[in-house]
Coordinates of C-alpha atoms in Angstrom, one line a residue:
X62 CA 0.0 0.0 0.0
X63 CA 1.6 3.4 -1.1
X64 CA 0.2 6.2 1.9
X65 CA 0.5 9.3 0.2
X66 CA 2.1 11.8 2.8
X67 CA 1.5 15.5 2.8
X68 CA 3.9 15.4 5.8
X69 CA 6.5 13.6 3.8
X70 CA 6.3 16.5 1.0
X71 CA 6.6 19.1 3.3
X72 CA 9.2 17.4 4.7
X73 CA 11.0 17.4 1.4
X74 CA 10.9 13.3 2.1
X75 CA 11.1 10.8 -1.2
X76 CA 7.1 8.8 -0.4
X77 CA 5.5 8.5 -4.1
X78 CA 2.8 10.4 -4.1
X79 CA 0.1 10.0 -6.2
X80 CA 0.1 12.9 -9.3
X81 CA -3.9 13.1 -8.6
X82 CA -3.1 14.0 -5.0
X83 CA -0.5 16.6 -6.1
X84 CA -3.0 17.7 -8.4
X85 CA -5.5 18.7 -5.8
X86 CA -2.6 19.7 -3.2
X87 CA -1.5 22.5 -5.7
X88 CA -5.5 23.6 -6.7
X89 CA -6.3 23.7 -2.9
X90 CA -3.3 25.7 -1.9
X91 CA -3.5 28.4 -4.9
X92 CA -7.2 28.5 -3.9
X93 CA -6.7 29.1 -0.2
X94 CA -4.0 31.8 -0.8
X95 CA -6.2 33.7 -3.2
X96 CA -9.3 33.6 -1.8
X97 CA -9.3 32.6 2.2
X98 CA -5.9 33.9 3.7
X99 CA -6.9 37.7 2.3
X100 CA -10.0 37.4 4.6
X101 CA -9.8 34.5 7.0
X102 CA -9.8 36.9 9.7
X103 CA -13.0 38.7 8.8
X104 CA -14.9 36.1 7.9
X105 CA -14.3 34.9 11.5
X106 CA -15.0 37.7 13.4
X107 CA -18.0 38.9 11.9
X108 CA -19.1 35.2 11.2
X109 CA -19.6 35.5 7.8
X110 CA -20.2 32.6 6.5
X111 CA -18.4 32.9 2.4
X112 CA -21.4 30.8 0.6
X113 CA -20.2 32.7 -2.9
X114 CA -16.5 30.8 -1.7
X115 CA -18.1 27.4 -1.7
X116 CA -19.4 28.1 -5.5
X117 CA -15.9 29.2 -6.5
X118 CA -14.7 25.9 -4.4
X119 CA -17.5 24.4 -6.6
X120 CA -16.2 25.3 -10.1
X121 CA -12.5 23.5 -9.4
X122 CA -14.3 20.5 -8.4
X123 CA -13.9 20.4 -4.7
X124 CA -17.6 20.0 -3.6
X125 CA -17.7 17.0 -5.2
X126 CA -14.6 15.4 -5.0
X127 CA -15.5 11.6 -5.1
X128 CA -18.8 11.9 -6.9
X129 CA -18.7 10.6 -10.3
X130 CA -17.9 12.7 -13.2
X131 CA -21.0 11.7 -14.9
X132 CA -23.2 13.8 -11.7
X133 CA -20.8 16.3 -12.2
X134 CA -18.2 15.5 -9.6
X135 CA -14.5 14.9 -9.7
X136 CA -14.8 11.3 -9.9
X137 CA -11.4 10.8 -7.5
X138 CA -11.3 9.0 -4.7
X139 CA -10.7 9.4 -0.5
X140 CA -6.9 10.3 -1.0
X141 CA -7.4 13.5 -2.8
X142 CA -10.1 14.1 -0.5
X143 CA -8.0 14.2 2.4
X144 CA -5.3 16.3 0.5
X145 CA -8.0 18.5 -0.2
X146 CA -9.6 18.6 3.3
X147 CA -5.6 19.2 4.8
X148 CA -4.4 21.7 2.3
X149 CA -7.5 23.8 3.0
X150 CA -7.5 23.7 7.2
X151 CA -4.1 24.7 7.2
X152 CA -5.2 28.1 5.9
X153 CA -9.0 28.1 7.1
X154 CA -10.6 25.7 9.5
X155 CA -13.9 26.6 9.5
X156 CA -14.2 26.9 5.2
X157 CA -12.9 23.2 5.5
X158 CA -15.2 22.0 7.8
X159 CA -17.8 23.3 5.5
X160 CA -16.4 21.7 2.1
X161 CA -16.1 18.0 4.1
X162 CA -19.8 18.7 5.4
X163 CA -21.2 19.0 1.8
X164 CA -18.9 16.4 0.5
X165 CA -19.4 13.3 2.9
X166 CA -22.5 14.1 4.7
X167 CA -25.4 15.4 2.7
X168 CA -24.0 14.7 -1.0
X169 CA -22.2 11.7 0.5
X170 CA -25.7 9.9 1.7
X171 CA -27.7 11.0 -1.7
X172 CA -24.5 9.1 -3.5
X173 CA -24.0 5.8 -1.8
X174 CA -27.6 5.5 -0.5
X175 CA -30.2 7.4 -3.0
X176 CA -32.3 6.0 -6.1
X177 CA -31.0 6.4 -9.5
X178 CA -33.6 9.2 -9.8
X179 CA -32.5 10.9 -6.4
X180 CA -28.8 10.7 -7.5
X181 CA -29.9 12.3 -11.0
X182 CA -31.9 15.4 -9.6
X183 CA -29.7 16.4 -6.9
X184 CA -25.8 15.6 -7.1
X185 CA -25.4 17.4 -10.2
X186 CA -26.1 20.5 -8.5
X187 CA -24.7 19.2 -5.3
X188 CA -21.5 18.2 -6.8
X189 CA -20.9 21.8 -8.9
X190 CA -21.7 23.9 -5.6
X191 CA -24.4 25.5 -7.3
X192 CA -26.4 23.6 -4.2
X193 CA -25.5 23.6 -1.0
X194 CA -26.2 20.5 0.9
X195 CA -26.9 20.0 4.9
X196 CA -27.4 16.9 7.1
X197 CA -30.1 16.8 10.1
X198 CA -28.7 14.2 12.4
X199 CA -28.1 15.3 16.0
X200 CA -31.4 17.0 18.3
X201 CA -31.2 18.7 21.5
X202 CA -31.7 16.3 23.6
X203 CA -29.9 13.6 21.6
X204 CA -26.6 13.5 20.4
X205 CA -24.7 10.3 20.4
X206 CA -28.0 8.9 21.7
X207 CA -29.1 8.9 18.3
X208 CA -31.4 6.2 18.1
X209 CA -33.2 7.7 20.9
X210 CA -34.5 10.7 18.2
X211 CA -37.5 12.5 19.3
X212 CA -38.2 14.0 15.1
X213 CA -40.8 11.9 14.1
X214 CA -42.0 10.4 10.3
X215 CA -45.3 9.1 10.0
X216 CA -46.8 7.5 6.7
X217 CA -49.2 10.0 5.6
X218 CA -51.1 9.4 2.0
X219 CA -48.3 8.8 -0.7
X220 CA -45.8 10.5 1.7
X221 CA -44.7 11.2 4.9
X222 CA -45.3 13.8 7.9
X223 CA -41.9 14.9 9.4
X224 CA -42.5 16.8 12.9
X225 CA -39.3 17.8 15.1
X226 CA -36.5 19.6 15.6
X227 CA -32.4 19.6 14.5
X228 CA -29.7 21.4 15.9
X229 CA -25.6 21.8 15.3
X230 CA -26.3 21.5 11.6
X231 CA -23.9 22.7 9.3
X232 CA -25.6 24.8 6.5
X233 CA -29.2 24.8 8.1
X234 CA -29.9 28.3 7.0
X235 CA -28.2 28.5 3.6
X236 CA -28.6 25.1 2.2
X237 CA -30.8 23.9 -0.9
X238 CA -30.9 20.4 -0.1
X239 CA -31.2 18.6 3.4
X240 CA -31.1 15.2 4.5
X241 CA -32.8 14.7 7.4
X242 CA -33.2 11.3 9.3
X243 CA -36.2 10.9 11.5
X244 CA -37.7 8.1 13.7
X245 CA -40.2 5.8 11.7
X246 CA -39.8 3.1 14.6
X247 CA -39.7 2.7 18.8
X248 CA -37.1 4.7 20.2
X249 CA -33.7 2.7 20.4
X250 CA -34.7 -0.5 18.8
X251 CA -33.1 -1.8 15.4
X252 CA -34.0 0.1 12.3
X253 CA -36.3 2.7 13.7
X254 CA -34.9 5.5 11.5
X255 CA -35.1 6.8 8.0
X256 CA -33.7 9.2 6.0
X257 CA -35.4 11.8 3.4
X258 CA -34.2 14.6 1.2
X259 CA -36.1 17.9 1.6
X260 CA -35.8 20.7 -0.5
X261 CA -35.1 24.5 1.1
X262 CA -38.8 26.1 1.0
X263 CA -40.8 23.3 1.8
X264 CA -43.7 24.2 4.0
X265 CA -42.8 23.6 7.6
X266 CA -39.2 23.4 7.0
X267 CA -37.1 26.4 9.2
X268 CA -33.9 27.5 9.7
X269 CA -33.4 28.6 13.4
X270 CA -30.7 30.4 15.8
X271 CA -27.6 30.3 14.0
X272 CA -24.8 29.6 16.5
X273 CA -21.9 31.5 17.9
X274 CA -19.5 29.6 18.8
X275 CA -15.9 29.4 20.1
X276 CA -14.4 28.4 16.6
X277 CA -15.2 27.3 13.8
X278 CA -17.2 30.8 13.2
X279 CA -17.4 31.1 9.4
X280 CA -18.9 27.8 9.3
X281 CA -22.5 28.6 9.4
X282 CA -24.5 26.2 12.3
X283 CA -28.0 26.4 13.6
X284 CA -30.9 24.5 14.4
X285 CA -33.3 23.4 11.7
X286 CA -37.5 22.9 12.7
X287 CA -39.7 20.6 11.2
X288 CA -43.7 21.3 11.7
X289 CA -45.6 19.0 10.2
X290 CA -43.4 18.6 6.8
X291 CA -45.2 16.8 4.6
X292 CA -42.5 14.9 1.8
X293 CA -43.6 12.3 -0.7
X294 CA -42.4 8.9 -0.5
X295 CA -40.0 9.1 -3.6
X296 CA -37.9 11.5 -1.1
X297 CA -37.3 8.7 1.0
X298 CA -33.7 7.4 0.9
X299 CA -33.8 3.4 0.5
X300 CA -35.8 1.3 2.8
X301 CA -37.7 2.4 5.7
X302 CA -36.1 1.8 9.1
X303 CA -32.6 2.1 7.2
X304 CA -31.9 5.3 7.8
X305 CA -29.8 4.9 11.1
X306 CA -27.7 2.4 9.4
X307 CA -27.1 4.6 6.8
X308 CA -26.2 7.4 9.0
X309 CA -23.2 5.0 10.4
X310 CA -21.7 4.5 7.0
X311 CA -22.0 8.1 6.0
X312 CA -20.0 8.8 9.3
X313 CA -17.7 6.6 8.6
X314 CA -16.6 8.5 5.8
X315 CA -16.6 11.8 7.9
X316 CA -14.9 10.7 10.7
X317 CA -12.0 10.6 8.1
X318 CA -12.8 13.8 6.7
X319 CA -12.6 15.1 10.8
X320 CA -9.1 13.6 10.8
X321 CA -8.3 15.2 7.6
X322 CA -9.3 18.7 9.1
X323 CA -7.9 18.0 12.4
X324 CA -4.8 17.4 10.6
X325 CA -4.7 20.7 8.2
X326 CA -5.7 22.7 11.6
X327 CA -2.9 21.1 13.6
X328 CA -0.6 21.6 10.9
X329 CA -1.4 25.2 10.0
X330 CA -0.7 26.0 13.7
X331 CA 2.9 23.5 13.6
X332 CA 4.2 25.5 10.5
X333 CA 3.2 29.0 12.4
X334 CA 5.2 27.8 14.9
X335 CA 8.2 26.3 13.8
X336 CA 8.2 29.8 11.3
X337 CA 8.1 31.7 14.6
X338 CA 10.8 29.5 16.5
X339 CA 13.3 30.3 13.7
X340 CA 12.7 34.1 13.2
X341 CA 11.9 34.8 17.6
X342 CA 15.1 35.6 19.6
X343 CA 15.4 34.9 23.0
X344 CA 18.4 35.0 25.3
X345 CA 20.3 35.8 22.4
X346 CA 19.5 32.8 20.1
X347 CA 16.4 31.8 17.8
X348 CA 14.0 29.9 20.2
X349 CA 14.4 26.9 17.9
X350 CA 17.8 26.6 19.2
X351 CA 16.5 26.0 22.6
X352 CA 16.1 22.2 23.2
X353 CA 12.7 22.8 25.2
X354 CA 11.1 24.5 22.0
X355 CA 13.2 22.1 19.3
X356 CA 11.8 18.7 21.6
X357 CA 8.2 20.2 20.8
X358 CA 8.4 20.7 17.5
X359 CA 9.7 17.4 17.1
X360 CA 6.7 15.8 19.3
X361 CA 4.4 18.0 17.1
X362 CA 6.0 16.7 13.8
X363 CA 6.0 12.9 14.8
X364 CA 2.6 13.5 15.9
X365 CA 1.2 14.6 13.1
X366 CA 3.2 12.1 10.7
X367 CA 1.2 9.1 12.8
X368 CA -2.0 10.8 12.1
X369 CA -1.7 11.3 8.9
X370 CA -0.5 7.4 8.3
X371 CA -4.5 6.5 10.3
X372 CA -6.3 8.8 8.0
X373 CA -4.4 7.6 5.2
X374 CA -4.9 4.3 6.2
X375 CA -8.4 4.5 6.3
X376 CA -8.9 6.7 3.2
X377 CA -7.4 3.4 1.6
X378 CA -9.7 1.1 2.8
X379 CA -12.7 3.1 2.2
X380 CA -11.5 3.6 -1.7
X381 CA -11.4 -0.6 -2.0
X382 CA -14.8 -0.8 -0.5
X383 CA -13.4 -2.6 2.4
X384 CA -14.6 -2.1 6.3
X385 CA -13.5 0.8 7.5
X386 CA -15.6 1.7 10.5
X387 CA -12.8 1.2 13.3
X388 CA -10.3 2.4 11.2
X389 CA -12.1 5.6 10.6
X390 CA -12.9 6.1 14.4
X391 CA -8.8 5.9 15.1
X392 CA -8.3 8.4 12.3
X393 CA -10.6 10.4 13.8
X394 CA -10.0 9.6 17.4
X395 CA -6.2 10.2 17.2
X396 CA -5.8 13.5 14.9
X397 CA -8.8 15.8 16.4
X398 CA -7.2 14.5 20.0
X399 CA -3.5 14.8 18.9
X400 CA -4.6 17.9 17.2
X401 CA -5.6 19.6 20.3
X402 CA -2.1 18.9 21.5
X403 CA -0.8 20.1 18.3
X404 CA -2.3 23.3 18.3
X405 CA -1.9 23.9 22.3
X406 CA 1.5 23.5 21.9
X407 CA 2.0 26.0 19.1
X408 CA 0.3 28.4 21.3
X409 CA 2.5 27.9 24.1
X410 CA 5.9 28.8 21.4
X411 CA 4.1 31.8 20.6
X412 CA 4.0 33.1 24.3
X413 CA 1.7 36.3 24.5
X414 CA 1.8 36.7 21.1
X415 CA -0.3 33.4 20.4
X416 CA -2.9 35.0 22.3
X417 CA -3.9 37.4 20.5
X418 CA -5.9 37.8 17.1
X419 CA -2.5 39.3 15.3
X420 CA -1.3 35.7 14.8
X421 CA -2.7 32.5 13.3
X422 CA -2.4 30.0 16.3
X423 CA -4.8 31.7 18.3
X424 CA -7.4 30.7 15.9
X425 CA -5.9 27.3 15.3
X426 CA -6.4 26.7 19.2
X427 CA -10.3 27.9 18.8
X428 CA -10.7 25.8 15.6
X429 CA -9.2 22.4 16.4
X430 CA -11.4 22.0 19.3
X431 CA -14.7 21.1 17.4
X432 CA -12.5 17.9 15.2
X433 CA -13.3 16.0 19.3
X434 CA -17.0 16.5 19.2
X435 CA -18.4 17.0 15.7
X436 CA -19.3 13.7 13.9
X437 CA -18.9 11.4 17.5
X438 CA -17.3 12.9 20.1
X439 CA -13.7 11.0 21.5
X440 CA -15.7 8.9 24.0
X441 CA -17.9 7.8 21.1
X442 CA -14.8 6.8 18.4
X443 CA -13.3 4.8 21.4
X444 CA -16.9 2.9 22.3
X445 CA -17.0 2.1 18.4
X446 CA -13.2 1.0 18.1
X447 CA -14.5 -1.6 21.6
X448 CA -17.0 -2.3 19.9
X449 CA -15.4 -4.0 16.6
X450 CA -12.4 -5.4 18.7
X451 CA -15.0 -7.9 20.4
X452 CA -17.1 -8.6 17.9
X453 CA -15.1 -11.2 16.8
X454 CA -15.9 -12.9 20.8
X455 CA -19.2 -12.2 20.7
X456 CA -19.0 -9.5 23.1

């Protein structure tokens, strides 16, 4: 298996890289010094969130990276993905976050779940960024309890009446297309969920409260209400009571897209900082020549090389079809959590200077934090790596 290592290339390192992945290394980088490093700092402090960025995004290809080129996608596979997800973070967190949303969430679930027909209507659009996509999983009062959902479907005529309510959903307000999964069974029993595709405008369907949040600010999240949404069946995504087994496999592929934007964050803030070490005097030497500052950056550089190899890893396995559910959880697990590490440590180089707005790391630090909750928080990645180590003892 050849890993392709954006840590090996910075690195100036000999890995083989894939000329697909330097493709999208070198459209994501020109992209993210011409459009999100002029105004990264803007968009975060007035939370704007850059919708007309996504459509530019859109027009390289990058909000539909593995879709097939006949919907209008890309047609590449999880490795550029990743390159794309990393190259991005490293400039601007929160635009990341928002590409990897589109891409593996809402246009991910229409793609390896949807009806030919589905597929045809909506990831043409989707995959272009003339749409905007958003994905209604997690409710107030249920989170990682997500079988325990209290939004509601109930067969209704030719269709189905949605009643509830969503909340932390990225793109609530601005999106065209949603895919929201709502209970159709008892509450924690085995396929009691499916999934539908509603349309922005439909009659009962509102965007709430956006959020302000610690990081993470140009990403646009709010909650999302459904009163008495009426859809018809042929917006129903695959069988009914399938839609929480869905979900699982459509996180699967985000929890590598987390460790992908874990690892851009982290990054971002380790180049800052190494930058800083070389060019910031102390005691009459660069701080770099300190060993206390040179041990960290060399923590920080191993660190991020074994996160890289798990998302990697994954990515691999997901692109031959194989399982890659605990694979994805340790990608995940390991790069938002080493990526917190990562980032604090940066910080700490920077001194007083880190925290204030007139350098990078101190949004780094706000940033990375989310990559440990969104898509499962830690506790949940390690429950589902437990999980598949004992299936095989029936445990």
């Amino acid at each position: 298996m050849k890993v392709p290592s954006v840590a090996a290339e910075a690195e100036g390192l000999s890995l083989e890289v894939p000329e697909s992945v330097r493709q999208v290394q070198e459209i994501c980088r020109s992209f993210a010094q011409q459009y999100l490093r002029p105004q990264v700092r803007l968009l975060d402090e007035t939370q704007t969130f850059p919708k007309d960025l996504l459509q530019e995004a859109g027009k390289l290809g990058l909000m539909g990276i593995f879709i097939p080129q006949e919907y209008g996608g890309a047609g590449l596979g999880y490795y550029e993905y990743v390159a794309a997800i990393i190259e991005l973070a490293k400039v601007d967190g929160a635009f990341a976050l928002s590409v990897a949303a589109h891409n593996s969430l809402c246009t991910g679930h229409i793609y390896y779940h949807g009806t030919p027909e589905q597929k045809a209507k909506y990831l043409p659009k989707l995959a272009t960024g003339e749409w905007l996509g958003a994905w209604a999983l997690t409710e107030p009062n249920t989170g990682s309890d997500a079988s325990n959902m209290d939004t509601i479907a109930i067969p209704e005529g030719h269709g189905w009446r949605l009643s509830g309510q969503k909340n932390f959903i990225t793109h609530a307000i601005s999106a065209e297309v949603y895919v929201v999964v709502a209970r159709t069974g008892e509450r924690r029993t085995s396929r009691n969920a499916t999934a539908f595709i509603l349309e922005k405008g439909t009659p009962g369907l509102t965007p709430g409260k956006k959020e302000d949040k610690l990081g993470m600010r140009a990403s646009e999240t709010a909650w999302l209400g459904l009163d008495n949404v009426w859809v018809p069946d042929s917006q129903r995504i695959g069988p009914v009571g399938e839609g929480f087994h869905q979900a699982m496999q459509v996180l699967d592929g985000g929890r590598i897209s987390i460790g992908a934007l874990a690892i851009g964050i982290a990054r971002g803030a380790y180049e800052a900082a190494l930058a800083y070490a070389q060019t910031r005097h102390q005691f009459g030497r660069p701080l770099i020549e300190h060993q206390a500052i040179a041990f960290k950056l060399a923590d920080m550089a191993m660190e991020l090389a074994a996160a890289e190899a798990l998302v990697y890893q994954a990515a691999y396995l997901k692109n031959r079809g194989q399982p890659v559910t605990r694979h994805a959880a340790m990608a995940k697990y390991y790069a938002s959590e080493i990526g917190v590490k990562i980032c604090n440590e940066a910080l700490q180089i920077f001194g007083g200077y880190g925290y204030i707005k007139d350098y990078p790391v101190e949004k780094f630090y706000r940033d990375i934090k989310l990559c440990t909750i969104g898509e499962g928080t830690s506790e949940i990645q390690q429950l589902v790596i437990a999980r598949d180590l004992l299936r095989p003892f029936g445990l």
